Amino acid sequence: MKAGIVGLPNVGKSTLFNCLSNAKAQSANFPFCTIEPNIGVVNVPDPRLSKLEELVNPEKVVPATVEIVDIAGLVKGASKGEGLGNQFLANIRETDAILHVLRCFDNDNIVHVDGSVDPIRDKETIDMELQLKDLETAEKKLDKVKRAAKTGNKEAQAEEAVLNKIKTNLEAGISVRAIEFSEDDYADYVKPSQFITDKPVMYVCNVDEDAANTGNAYVDKVREAVKDENAEVLVLAVGTEADINELDDYEERQMFLADIGLDEPGSAKLIRSAYKLLNQQTYFTAGKKEVRAWTVTIGSTAPQAAGVIHTDFEKGFIRAEVIAYDDYVAYGSEAKVKEAGKMRVEGKNYIVKDGDVMHFLFNV
């Protein structure tokens, strides 16, 4: 699962990417310094993993990860190929969620591609380009479907109605994710089309250090503008995060954070938020050889969770032994949890909960 970082040139995308990953994307004060999309596999910060490590004392610990893609800056006309538009839009299409970075700070030394700081205008610029690209997709599909619909094909007529609805909304500046569909229509006609504006989005307001904790007037405007979108707004001082990232000493990092009123780096919150945005959750396996966080889609069954470890686990699934994370911590070990009768045996229909500590029995 990938989350793509998008935004206008020079809003802090590559600096943010560098904070999130060990890869070092070029970060320079001019548009299009990121030509190829940079991909980073980022560990998901999870204090529960540290606690399990403390209790189990394993040989190794493996965290959950999420893929972050740094996509070069979009400009007006990208949907028509302006700048490097076609390539960028193709890169966005391959991601599963969008982290939309908005510049919410003043700095005369950093050039803004449109000459002034206005996060709402910037948001609308990118929204429009993505909507125009989706409109092009919808119109192409409509051309094909209309011919079949005219012959009386019921399936084609149903798809035509959905595509017309999408086209009308996009022309009115409404993204696909904001349109209501029936479950069947969405599954049959919307999801397979991979509309860019159907992807879940989180707005990352890039502020200066003084606003890292409380936000500023620009952030207030963004919150107001997106209040009906059901989208998260995260405030992050990307430049400050980069400074924190340079510190090797843990104590120094904590002092720096305390000075600006934060209890952890904003990048950690962003990674966890991106993980949720991708509809992911974590379950754990805990043994002397390894304590590991495994990633599953929210709503996964026990066999599906087992399949993340190995396909044979899913094929030959018999049952799962499950301990709630809180119970594991409260009793301090698997043996004590069993003694207290808190370990559950679950079958094929069990829906995995975030934080479950699991052991699978299977037979192939």
Coordinates of C-alpha atoms in Angstrom, one line a residue:
M1 CA 0.0 0.0 0.0
K2 CA 1.4 3.4 -1.0
A3 CA 0.6 7.0 0.1
G4 CA 1.7 9.6 -2.4
I5 CA 2.9 13.1 -1.3
V6 CA 1.5 15.7 -3.7
G7 CA 1.5 19.5 -3.8
L8 CA 2.7 22.5 -5.8
P9 CA 6.4 22.9 -6.3
N10 CA 8.3 24.3 -3.3
V11 CA 5.8 23.5 -0.6
G12 CA 8.1 21.1 1.3
K13 CA 7.2 17.8 -0.2
S14 CA 10.8 16.5 -0.6
T15 CA 11.9 17.8 2.7
L16 CA 8.9 16.0 4.3
F17 CA 9.8 12.8 2.4
N18 CA 13.4 13.0 3.7
C19 CA 12.1 13.3 7.2
L20 CA 10.0 10.2 6.7
S21 CA 12.5 7.9 5.0
N22 CA 16.1 7.2 5.0
A23 CA 16.3 7.9 1.3
K24 CA 17.5 11.4 0.5
A25 CA 15.4 13.0 -2.2
Q26 CA 17.0 16.1 -3.7
S27 CA 15.6 19.1 -1.8
A28 CA 16.3 22.4 -3.6
N29 CA 14.6 25.8 -3.9
F30 CA 13.3 25.4 -7.4
P31 CA 10.4 23.6 -9.1
F32 CA 10.8 20.1 -10.5
C33 CA 13.8 19.1 -8.4
T34 CA 12.1 15.7 -8.0
I35 CA 11.7 14.3 -11.5
E36 CA 11.4 10.6 -10.7
P37 CA 9.0 9.6 -7.9
N38 CA 11.1 8.7 -4.8
I39 CA 9.8 5.7 -2.9
G40 CA 10.6 5.2 0.8
V41 CA 9.5 2.2 3.0
V42 CA 8.9 3.8 6.4
N43 CA 8.5 2.1 9.8
V44 CA 5.2 2.8 11.5
P45 CA 6.0 4.2 15.0
D46 CA 4.1 2.0 17.5
P47 CA 4.8 2.1 21.3
R48 CA 3.0 -1.3 21.7
L49 CA 5.8 -3.0 19.8
S50 CA 8.4 -1.6 22.3
K51 CA 6.3 -2.8 25.2
L52 CA 6.0 -6.3 23.8
E53 CA 9.8 -6.3 23.2
E54 CA 10.3 -5.4 26.8
L55 CA 8.0 -8.3 28.0
V56 CA 9.2 -11.0 25.6
N57 CA 12.9 -10.1 25.1
P58 CA 13.1 -11.5 21.6
E59 CA 16.1 -12.0 19.3
K60 CA 14.7 -9.4 16.9
V61 CA 11.9 -6.9 16.5
V62 CA 10.2 -6.1 13.1
P63 CA 7.9 -3.1 12.9
A64 CA 5.0 -2.5 10.4
T65 CA 5.9 -0.4 7.4
V66 CA 4.1 1.9 4.9
E67 CA 5.3 3.0 1.5
I68 CA 5.6 6.7 0.9
V69 CA 6.0 8.1 -2.6
D70 CA 7.4 11.6 -3.2
I71 CA 5.8 12.9 -6.4
A72 CA 7.1 15.9 -8.2
G73 CA 5.2 19.2 -7.9
L74 CA 2.0 19.7 -10.0
V75 CA 1.3 23.0 -11.8
K76 CA -1.7 24.5 -13.6
G77 CA -2.2 22.6 -16.8
A78 CA -0.8 19.3 -15.5
S79 CA -3.9 17.5 -16.7
K80 CA -3.0 18.7 -20.2
G81 CA 0.6 17.7 -19.8
E82 CA 2.0 21.1 -18.6
G83 CA 5.3 20.8 -16.7
L84 CA 5.7 17.1 -16.3
G85 CA 2.0 16.7 -15.8
N86 CA 1.2 13.4 -17.5
Q87 CA 4.0 11.6 -15.7
F88 CA 3.1 13.0 -12.3
L89 CA -0.6 12.1 -12.7
A90 CA 0.4 8.6 -13.7
N91 CA 2.5 8.3 -10.5
I92 CA -0.4 9.6 -8.4
R93 CA -2.8 7.0 -10.0
E94 CA -0.5 4.2 -8.8
T95 CA -0.8 5.3 -5.1
D96 CA -3.6 4.2 -2.7
A97 CA -4.0 7.5 -0.7
I98 CA -2.9 11.1 -1.1
L99 CA -0.9 13.3 1.4
H100 CA -1.6 16.8 0.1
V101 CA 1.1 19.2 1.4
L102 CA 0.0 22.9 1.6
R103 CA 2.3 25.7 2.2
C104 CA 1.1 27.6 5.3
F105 CA 4.1 29.7 6.2
D106 CA 5.6 33.0 5.0
N107 CA 9.2 33.1 3.8
D108 CA 10.5 35.6 1.3
N109 CA 13.5 33.4 0.6
I110 CA 11.5 30.5 -0.7
V111 CA 9.9 31.2 -4.1
H112 CA 6.2 30.4 -4.5
V113 CA 5.3 29.2 -8.0
D114 CA 2.2 31.5 -8.0
G115 CA 4.0 34.5 -6.4
S116 CA 2.2 34.6 -3.0
V117 CA 1.2 32.3 -0.1
D118 CA -2.4 31.1 -0.4
P119 CA -3.0 27.4 0.7
I120 CA -6.7 27.5 -0.5
R121 CA -5.8 28.6 -4.0
D122 CA -3.0 26.0 -4.0
K123 CA -5.4 23.3 -2.9
E124 CA -8.0 24.3 -5.6
T125 CA -5.2 24.3 -8.3
I126 CA -4.3 20.7 -7.6
D127 CA -7.9 19.6 -7.0
M128 CA -8.8 21.1 -10.4
E129 CA -6.0 19.4 -12.2
L130 CA -6.9 16.0 -10.6
Q131 CA -10.6 16.5 -11.3
L132 CA -9.8 17.4 -15.0
K133 CA -7.8 14.2 -15.4
D134 CA -10.7 12.2 -13.8
L135 CA -13.2 14.0 -16.2
E136 CA -11.1 12.9 -19.1
T137 CA -11.2 9.3 -17.8
A138 CA -14.9 9.4 -17.2
E139 CA -15.6 10.8 -20.7
K140 CA -13.4 8.1 -22.4
K141 CA -15.3 5.4 -20.5
L142 CA -18.7 7.0 -21.4
D143 CA -17.9 7.0 -25.1
K144 CA -17.4 3.2 -24.9
V145 CA -20.3 2.5 -22.6
K146 CA -22.9 4.6 -24.6
R147 CA -22.6 2.3 -27.6
A148 CA -23.4 -0.8 -25.6
A149 CA -26.2 1.1 -23.6
K150 CA -28.0 2.0 -26.9
T151 CA -28.3 -1.7 -27.7
G152 CA -30.4 -2.2 -24.5
N153 CA -27.5 -3.8 -22.5
K154 CA -28.8 -3.3 -18.9
E155 CA -25.2 -3.5 -17.4
A156 CA -24.0 -0.8 -19.8
Q157 CA -27.0 1.4 -19.0
A158 CA -26.3 1.2 -15.3
E159 CA -22.7 2.1 -15.8
E160 CA -23.6 4.9 -18.1
A161 CA -25.8 6.4 -15.4
V162 CA -23.0 6.2 -12.8
L163 CA -20.4 7.8 -15.2
N164 CA -22.8 10.6 -16.1
K165 CA -23.2 11.3 -12.4
I166 CA -19.5 11.4 -12.0
K167 CA -19.0 13.7 -15.0
T168 CA -21.7 16.1 -13.8
N169 CA -20.1 16.4 -10.4
L170 CA -16.5 16.7 -11.7
E171 CA -17.7 19.5 -14.0
A172 CA -19.0 21.2 -10.8
G173 CA -15.6 20.9 -9.1
I174 CA -16.7 18.0 -6.8
S175 CA -14.2 15.2 -6.4
V176 CA -15.3 11.6 -6.8
R177 CA -14.7 10.8 -3.1
A178 CA -17.4 13.3 -2.2
I179 CA -20.1 11.7 -4.4
E180 CA -22.6 9.3 -2.9
F181 CA -23.0 5.9 -4.6
S182 CA -24.8 2.7 -3.7
E183 CA -22.4 -0.1 -2.5
D184 CA -23.0 -2.1 -5.7
D185 CA -22.5 0.9 -8.0
Y186 CA -19.3 1.8 -6.3
A187 CA -17.9 -1.7 -6.3
D188 CA -18.9 -2.4 -10.0
Y189 CA -18.3 0.9 -11.7
V190 CA -16.4 3.4 -9.6
K191 CA -13.6 1.5 -7.8
P192 CA -12.4 -0.4 -11.0
S193 CA -11.9 3.0 -12.8
Q194 CA -9.3 4.1 -10.2
F195 CA -10.3 7.8 -10.3
I196 CA -7.6 9.9 -8.7
T197 CA -10.0 12.1 -6.8
D198 CA -11.6 8.9 -5.3
K199 CA -8.5 8.2 -3.2
P200 CA -8.6 9.2 0.5
V201 CA -6.7 12.4 1.2
M202 CA -5.0 14.0 4.2
Y203 CA -4.0 17.7 4.1
V204 CA -0.6 18.4 5.6
C205 CA -0.3 22.0 6.6
N206 CA 3.4 22.9 6.4
V207 CA 3.9 25.7 9.0
D208 CA 6.9 27.5 10.5
E209 CA 8.3 26.5 13.9
D210 CA 6.2 29.0 15.9
A211 CA 3.0 27.4 14.6
A212 CA 4.0 23.8 15.0
N213 CA 1.9 23.3 18.1
T214 CA -1.1 25.6 17.6
G215 CA -1.3 26.2 13.8
N216 CA -1.9 29.6 12.3
A217 CA -4.4 31.7 10.3
Y218 CA -3.5 29.8 7.1
V219 CA -4.3 26.4 8.9
D220 CA -7.6 27.8 10.1
K221 CA -8.6 28.6 6.5
V222 CA -7.6 25.1 5.3
R223 CA -9.7 23.5 8.1
E224 CA -12.7 25.6 7.1
A225 CA -12.3 24.9 3.4
V226 CA -12.1 21.1 3.9
K227 CA -14.7 20.7 6.7
D228 CA -17.2 18.9 4.4
E229 CA -14.6 16.5 2.9
N230 CA -14.2 14.1 5.8
A231 CA -10.5 14.6 5.5
E232 CA -7.9 14.9 8.3
V233 CA -5.8 18.0 8.6
L234 CA -2.4 17.6 10.1
V235 CA -0.1 20.5 11.1
L236 CA 3.6 19.9 10.6
A237 CA 6.6 22.2 10.7
V238 CA 8.5 20.4 8.0
G239 CA 11.7 22.5 8.3
T240 CA 11.8 21.9 12.0
E241 CA 11.2 18.2 11.5
A242 CA 14.2 18.2 9.2
D243 CA 16.3 19.8 12.0
I244 CA 15.1 17.2 14.5
N245 CA 16.0 14.5 12.0
E246 CA 19.6 15.7 12.0
L247 CA 20.0 15.1 15.7
D248 CA 21.4 11.6 16.4
D249 CA 21.0 11.8 20.2
Y250 CA 17.6 10.8 21.5
E251 CA 17.8 13.1 24.5
E252 CA 18.7 16.1 22.3
R253 CA 15.7 15.3 20.1
Q254 CA 13.4 15.1 23.2
M255 CA 14.7 18.5 24.4
F256 CA 14.2 20.1 21.0
L257 CA 10.6 18.8 20.9
A258 CA 9.9 20.0 24.5
D259 CA 11.2 23.5 23.5
I260 CA 8.5 23.8 20.8
G261 CA 5.8 22.1 22.9
L262 CA 5.6 18.7 21.2
D263 CA 5.7 15.3 22.8
E264 CA 6.8 13.5 19.7
P265 CA 8.0 14.4 16.2
G266 CA 5.1 15.4 13.9
S267 CA 6.4 13.0 11.3
A268 CA 5.5 10.1 13.6
K269 CA 1.9 11.3 13.8
L270 CA 1.9 11.7 10.0
I271 CA 3.1 8.1 9.4
R272 CA 0.5 6.7 11.8
S273 CA -2.2 8.8 10.1
A274 CA -1.1 7.7 6.7
Y275 CA -1.3 4.1 7.8
K276 CA -5.0 4.7 8.9
L277 CA -5.7 6.6 5.8
L278 CA -4.7 3.5 3.8
N279 CA -7.3 1.5 5.9
Q280 CA -4.5 -0.5 7.6
Q281 CA -4.2 -1.9 11.1
T282 CA -1.7 -4.0 13.0
Y283 CA -1.7 -7.4 14.7
F284 CA 1.3 -8.9 16.5
T285 CA 3.1 -12.2 16.8
A286 CA 5.3 -12.5 19.9
G287 CA 7.9 -15.2 20.5
K288 CA 11.5 -15.6 21.6
K289 CA 12.8 -15.5 18.1
E290 CA 10.8 -12.5 16.9
V291 CA 8.3 -9.9 18.0
R292 CA 6.7 -8.6 14.8
A293 CA 3.9 -6.1 13.7
W294 CA 1.9 -7.4 10.7
T295 CA -0.2 -5.1 8.5
V296 CA -3.7 -6.1 7.6
T297 CA -6.6 -4.2 6.0
I298 CA -9.2 -3.2 8.6
G299 CA -12.0 -5.8 8.6
S300 CA -9.7 -8.7 7.7
T301 CA -10.7 -12.2 8.9
A302 CA -8.3 -14.4 10.9
P303 CA -7.4 -16.6 7.8
Q304 CA -6.7 -13.4 5.8
A305 CA -4.4 -12.2 8.6
A306 CA -2.7 -15.6 8.6
G307 CA -2.2 -15.3 4.8
V308 CA -0.1 -12.1 5.4
I309 CA 2.6 -14.3 7.0
H310 CA 2.3 -17.1 4.4
T311 CA -0.3 -18.1 1.8
D312 CA -0.1 -21.7 3.3
F313 CA -1.3 -20.3 6.6
E314 CA -4.5 -19.0 4.9
K315 CA -5.1 -22.1 2.8
G316 CA -4.7 -24.6 5.7
F317 CA -6.1 -22.3 8.5
I318 CA -7.6 -24.3 11.4
R319 CA -7.9 -21.7 14.2
A320 CA -6.2 -18.7 15.8
E321 CA -5.1 -18.3 19.4
V322 CA -5.8 -14.6 20.2
I323 CA -4.7 -12.4 23.1
A324 CA -5.8 -8.8 23.4
Y325 CA -2.8 -6.5 23.6
D326 CA -4.1 -5.0 26.9
D327 CA -4.4 -8.4 28.5
Y328 CA -0.9 -9.4 27.3
V329 CA 0.5 -6.3 29.0
A330 CA -1.6 -6.6 32.1
Y331 CA -0.5 -10.2 32.8
G332 CA 3.0 -9.8 31.5
S333 CA 3.4 -13.1 29.5
E334 CA 1.6 -15.5 27.3
A335 CA 1.8 -18.2 30.0
K336 CA 0.1 -16.0 32.6
V337 CA -2.6 -14.9 30.1
K338 CA -3.4 -18.6 29.5
E339 CA -3.5 -19.3 33.3
A340 CA -6.0 -16.4 33.7
G341 CA -8.1 -17.9 30.9
K342 CA -7.8 -14.7 28.8
M343 CA -6.5 -16.4 25.6
R344 CA -9.3 -16.9 23.1
V345 CA -9.6 -19.5 20.3
E346 CA -11.1 -18.0 17.2
G347 CA -12.3 -19.5 13.9
K348 CA -12.5 -18.6 10.3
N349 CA -15.0 -15.8 10.7
Y350 CA -13.2 -13.9 13.4
I351 CA -12.5 -10.2 12.5
V352 CA -9.0 -9.2 13.6
K353 CA -8.8 -6.3 16.0
D354 CA -6.1 -3.7 16.0
G355 CA -3.4 -4.8 18.5
D356 CA -4.4 -8.5 18.7
V357 CA -1.5 -10.8 19.6
M358 CA -2.0 -13.9 17.4
H359 CA -0.8 -17.4 16.9
F360 CA -2.1 -19.5 14.0
L361 CA -2.7 -23.2 13.7
F362 CA -2.8 -24.6 10.2
N363 CA -2.5 -27.8 8.2
V364 CA -1.5 -28.0 4.5

